[in-house]
PDB file of C-alpha atoms in Angstrom:
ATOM      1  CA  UNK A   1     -34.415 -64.769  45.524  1.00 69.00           C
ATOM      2  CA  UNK A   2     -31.901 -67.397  45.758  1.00 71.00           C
ATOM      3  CA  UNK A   3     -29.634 -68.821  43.882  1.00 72.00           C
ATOM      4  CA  UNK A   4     -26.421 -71.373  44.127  1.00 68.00           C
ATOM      5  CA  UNK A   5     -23.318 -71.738  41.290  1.00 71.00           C
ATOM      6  CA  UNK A   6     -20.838 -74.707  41.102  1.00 65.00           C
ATOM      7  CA  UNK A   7     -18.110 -74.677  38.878  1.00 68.00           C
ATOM      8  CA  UNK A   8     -15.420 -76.918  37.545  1.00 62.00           C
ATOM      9  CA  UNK A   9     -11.875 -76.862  35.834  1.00 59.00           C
ATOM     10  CA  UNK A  10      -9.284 -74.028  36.043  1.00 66.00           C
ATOM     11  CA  UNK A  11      -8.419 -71.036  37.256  1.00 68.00           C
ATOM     12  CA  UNK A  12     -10.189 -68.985  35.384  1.00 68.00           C
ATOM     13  CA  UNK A  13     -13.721 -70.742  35.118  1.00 66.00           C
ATOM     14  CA  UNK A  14     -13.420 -69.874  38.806  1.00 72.00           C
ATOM     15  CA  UNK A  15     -12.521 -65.969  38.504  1.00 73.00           C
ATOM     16  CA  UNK A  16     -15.277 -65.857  36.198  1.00 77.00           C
ATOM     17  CA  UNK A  17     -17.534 -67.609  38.950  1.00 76.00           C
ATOM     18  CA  UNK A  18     -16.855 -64.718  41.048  1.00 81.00           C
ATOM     19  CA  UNK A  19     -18.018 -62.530  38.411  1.00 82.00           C
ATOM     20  CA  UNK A  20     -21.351 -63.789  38.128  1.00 78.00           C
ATOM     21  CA  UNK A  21     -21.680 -64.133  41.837  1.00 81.00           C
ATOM     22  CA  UNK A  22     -20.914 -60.433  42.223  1.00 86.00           C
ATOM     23  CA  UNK A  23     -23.609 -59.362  39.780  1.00 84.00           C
ATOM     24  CA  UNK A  24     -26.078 -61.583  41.089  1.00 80.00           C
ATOM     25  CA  UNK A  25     -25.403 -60.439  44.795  1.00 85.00           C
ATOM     26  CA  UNK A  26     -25.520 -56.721  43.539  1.00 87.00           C
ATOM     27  CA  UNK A  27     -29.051 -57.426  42.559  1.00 82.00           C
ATOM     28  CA  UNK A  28     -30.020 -58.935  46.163  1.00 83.00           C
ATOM     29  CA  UNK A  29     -29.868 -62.756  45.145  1.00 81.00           C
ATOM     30  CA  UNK A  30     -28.726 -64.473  48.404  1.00 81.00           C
ATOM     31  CA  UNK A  31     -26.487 -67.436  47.710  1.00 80.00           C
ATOM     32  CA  UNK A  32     -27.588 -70.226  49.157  1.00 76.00           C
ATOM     33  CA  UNK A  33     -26.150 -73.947  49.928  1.00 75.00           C
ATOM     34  CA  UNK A  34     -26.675 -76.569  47.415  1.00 71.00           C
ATOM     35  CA  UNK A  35     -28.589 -78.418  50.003  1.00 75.00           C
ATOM     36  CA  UNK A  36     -31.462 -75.867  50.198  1.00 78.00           C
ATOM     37  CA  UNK A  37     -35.025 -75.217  48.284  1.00 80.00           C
ATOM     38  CA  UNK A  38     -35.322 -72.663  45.960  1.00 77.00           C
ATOM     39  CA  UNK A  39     -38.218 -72.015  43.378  1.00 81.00           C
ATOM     40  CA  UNK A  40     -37.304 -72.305  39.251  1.00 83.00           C
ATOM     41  CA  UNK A  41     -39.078 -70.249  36.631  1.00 83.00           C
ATOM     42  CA  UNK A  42     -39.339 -70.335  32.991  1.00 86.00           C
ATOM     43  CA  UNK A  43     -40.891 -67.002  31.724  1.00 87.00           C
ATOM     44  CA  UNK A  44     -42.278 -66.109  27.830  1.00 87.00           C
ATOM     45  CA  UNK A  45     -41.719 -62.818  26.426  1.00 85.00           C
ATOM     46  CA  UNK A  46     -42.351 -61.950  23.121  1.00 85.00           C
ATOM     47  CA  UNK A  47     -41.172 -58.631  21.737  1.00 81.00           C
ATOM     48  CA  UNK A  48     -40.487 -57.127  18.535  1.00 78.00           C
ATOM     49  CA  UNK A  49     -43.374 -55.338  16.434  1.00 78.00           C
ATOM     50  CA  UNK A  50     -44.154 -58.720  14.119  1.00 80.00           C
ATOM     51  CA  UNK A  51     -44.395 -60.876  17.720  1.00 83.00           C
ATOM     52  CA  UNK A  52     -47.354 -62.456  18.403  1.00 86.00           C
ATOM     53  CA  UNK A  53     -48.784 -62.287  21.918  1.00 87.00           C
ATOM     54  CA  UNK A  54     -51.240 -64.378  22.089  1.00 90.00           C
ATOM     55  CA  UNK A  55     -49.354 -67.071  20.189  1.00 89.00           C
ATOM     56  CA  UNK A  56     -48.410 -69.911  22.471  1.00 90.00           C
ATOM     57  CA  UNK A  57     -45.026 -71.624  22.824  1.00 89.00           C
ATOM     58  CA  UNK A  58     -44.527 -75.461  24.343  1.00 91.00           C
ATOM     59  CA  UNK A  59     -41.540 -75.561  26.729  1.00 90.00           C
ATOM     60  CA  UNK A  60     -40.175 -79.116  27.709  1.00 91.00           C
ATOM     61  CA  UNK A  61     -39.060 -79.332  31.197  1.00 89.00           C
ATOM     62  CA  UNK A  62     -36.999 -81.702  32.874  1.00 88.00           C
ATOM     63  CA  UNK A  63     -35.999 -81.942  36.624  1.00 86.00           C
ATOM     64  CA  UNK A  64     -33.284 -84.298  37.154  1.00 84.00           C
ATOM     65  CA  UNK A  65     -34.139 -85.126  40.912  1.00 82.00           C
ATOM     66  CA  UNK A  66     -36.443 -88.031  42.287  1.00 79.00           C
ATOM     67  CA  UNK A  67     -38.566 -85.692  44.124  1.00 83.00           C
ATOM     68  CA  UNK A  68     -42.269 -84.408  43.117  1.00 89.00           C
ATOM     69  CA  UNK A  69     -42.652 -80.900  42.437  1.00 89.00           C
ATOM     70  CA  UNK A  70     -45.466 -78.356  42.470  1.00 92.00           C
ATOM     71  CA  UNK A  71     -46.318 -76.117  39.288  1.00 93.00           C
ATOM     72  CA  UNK A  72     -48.628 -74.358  37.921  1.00 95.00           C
ATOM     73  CA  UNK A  73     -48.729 -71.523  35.284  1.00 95.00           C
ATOM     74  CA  UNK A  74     -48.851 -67.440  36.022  1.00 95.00           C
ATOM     75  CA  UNK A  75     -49.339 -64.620  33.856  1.00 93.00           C
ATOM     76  CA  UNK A  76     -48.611 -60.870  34.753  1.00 91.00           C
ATOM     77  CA  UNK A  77     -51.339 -58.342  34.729  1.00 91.00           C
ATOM     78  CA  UNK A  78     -50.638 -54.581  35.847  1.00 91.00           C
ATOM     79  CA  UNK A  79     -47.449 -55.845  37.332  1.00 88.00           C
ATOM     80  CA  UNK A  80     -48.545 -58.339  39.416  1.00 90.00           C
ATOM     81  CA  UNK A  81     -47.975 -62.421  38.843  1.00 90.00           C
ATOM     82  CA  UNK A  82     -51.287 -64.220  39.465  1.00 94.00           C
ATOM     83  CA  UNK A  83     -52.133 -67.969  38.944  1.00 95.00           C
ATOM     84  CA  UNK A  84     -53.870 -68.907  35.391  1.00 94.00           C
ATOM     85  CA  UNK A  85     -56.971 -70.899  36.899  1.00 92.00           C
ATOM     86  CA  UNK A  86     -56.527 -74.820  36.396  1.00 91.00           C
ATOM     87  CA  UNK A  87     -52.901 -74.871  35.073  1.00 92.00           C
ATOM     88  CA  UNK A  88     -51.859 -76.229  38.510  1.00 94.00           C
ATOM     89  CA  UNK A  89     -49.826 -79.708  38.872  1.00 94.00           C
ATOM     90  CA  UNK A  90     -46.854 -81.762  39.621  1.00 93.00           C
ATOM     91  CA  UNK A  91     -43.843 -82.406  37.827  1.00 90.00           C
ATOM     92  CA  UNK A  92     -42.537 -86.050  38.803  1.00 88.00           C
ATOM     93  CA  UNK A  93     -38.291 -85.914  38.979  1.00 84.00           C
ATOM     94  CA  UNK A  94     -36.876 -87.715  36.389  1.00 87.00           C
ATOM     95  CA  UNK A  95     -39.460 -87.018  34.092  1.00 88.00           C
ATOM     96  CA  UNK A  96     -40.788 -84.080  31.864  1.00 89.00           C
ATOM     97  CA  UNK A  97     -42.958 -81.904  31.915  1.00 90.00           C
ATOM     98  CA  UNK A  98     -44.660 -79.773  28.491  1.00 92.00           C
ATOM     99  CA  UNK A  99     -46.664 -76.426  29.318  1.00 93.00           C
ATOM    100  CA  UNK A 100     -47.922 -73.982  26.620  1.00 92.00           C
ATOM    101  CA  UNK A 101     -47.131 -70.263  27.585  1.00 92.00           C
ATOM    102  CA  UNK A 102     -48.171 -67.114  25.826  1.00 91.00           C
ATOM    103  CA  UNK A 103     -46.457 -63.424  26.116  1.00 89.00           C
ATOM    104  CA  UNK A 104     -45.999 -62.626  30.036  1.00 91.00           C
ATOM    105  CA  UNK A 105     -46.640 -66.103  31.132  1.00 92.00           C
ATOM    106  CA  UNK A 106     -44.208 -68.204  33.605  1.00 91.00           C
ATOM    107  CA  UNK A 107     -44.622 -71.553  34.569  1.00 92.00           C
ATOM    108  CA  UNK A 108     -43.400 -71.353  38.374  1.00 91.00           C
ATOM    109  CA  UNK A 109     -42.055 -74.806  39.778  1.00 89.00           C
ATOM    110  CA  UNK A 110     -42.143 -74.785  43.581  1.00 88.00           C
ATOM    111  CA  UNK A 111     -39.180 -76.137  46.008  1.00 83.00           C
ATOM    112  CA  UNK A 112     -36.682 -78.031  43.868  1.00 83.00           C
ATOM    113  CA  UNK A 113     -33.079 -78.590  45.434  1.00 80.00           C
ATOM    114  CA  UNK A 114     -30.483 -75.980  44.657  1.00 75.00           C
ATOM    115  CA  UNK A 115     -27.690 -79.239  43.293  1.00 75.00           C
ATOM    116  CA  UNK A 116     -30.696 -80.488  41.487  1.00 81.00           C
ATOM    117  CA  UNK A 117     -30.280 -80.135  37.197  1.00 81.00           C
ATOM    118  CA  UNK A 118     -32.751 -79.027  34.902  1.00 82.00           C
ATOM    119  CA  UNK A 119     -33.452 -78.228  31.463  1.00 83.00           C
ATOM    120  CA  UNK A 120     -36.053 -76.112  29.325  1.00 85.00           C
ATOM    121  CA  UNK A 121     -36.781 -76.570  25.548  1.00 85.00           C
ATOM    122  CA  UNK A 122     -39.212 -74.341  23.643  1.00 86.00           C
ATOM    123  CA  UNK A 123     -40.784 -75.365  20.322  1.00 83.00           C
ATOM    124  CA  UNK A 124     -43.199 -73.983  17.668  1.00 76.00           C
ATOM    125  CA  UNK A 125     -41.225 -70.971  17.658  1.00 76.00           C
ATOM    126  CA  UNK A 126     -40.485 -70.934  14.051  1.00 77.00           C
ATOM    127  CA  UNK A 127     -39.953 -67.500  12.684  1.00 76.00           C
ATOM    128  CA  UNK A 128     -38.995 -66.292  15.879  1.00 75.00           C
ATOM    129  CA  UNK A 129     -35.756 -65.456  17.376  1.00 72.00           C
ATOM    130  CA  UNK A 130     -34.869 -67.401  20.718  1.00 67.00           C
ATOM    131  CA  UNK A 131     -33.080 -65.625  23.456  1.00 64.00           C
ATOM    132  CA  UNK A 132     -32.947 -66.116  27.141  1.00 60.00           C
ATOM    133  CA  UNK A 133     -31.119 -64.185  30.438  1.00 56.00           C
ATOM    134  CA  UNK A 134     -30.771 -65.137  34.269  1.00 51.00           C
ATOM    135  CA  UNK A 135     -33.059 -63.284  36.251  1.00 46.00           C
ATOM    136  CA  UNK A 136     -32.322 -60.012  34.200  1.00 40.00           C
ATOM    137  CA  UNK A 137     -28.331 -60.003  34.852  1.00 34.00           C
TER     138      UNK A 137
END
């Protein structure tokens, strides 16, 4: 996978820059320049022994670029991500886009610009605790 960081102000934001590129490169993430593709993915997980899996959980997201992207919605069965039939689209830049995702379900948004900005939101998650990591780092 690939993956791009820019960083601003002092001295330090940028030895701690170098941190996160090490431990991103240690787990085979090539660093790429901002003016390449790269895929984004926003992946539900529930855990805990009160969570419930087949709940499901809206997640806003927003792509700040002009371009159109491809989506659509995968869940993991027996280790393997396979597309949930129908849940295929586009997400117009500049706009947003809401998906519903249950336990080991990703939406998987195809080609956006390294430099490019985005955001995800998730709602209806009362009573549960929100938590997110980078690609496992």
């Amino acid at each position: 996978m690939k993956f791009q960081c820019y960083t601003l102000g002092c001295k330090v934001n940028q030895y701690d820059r170098e941190a996160v590129l090490e431990k991103f490169k240690e787990a085979g993430y090539e660093e790429v320049d901002f003016n390449e593709y790269a895929d984004v993915y926003v992946v539900k997980e529930v855990t805990g022994v009160k969570g419930d899996i087949t709940k499901p959980f809206d997640f806003t997201i927003s792509i700040t670029d002009e371009g159109n992207h491809e989506y659509v919605i995968e869940e993991l069965n027996n280790g393997t991500w396979s597309a949930v039939t129908g849940t295929e689209g586009t997400i117009v830049g500049g706009t947003a886009l809401t998906v519903s995702l249950k336990h080991n379900q990703r939406v998987h948004i195809k080609n956006v610009m390294v430099k490019t900005q985005y955001s995800a939101s998730e709602s209806g998650n009362s009573n549960y605790t929100t938590t997110y990591k980078l690609a496992g780092i």
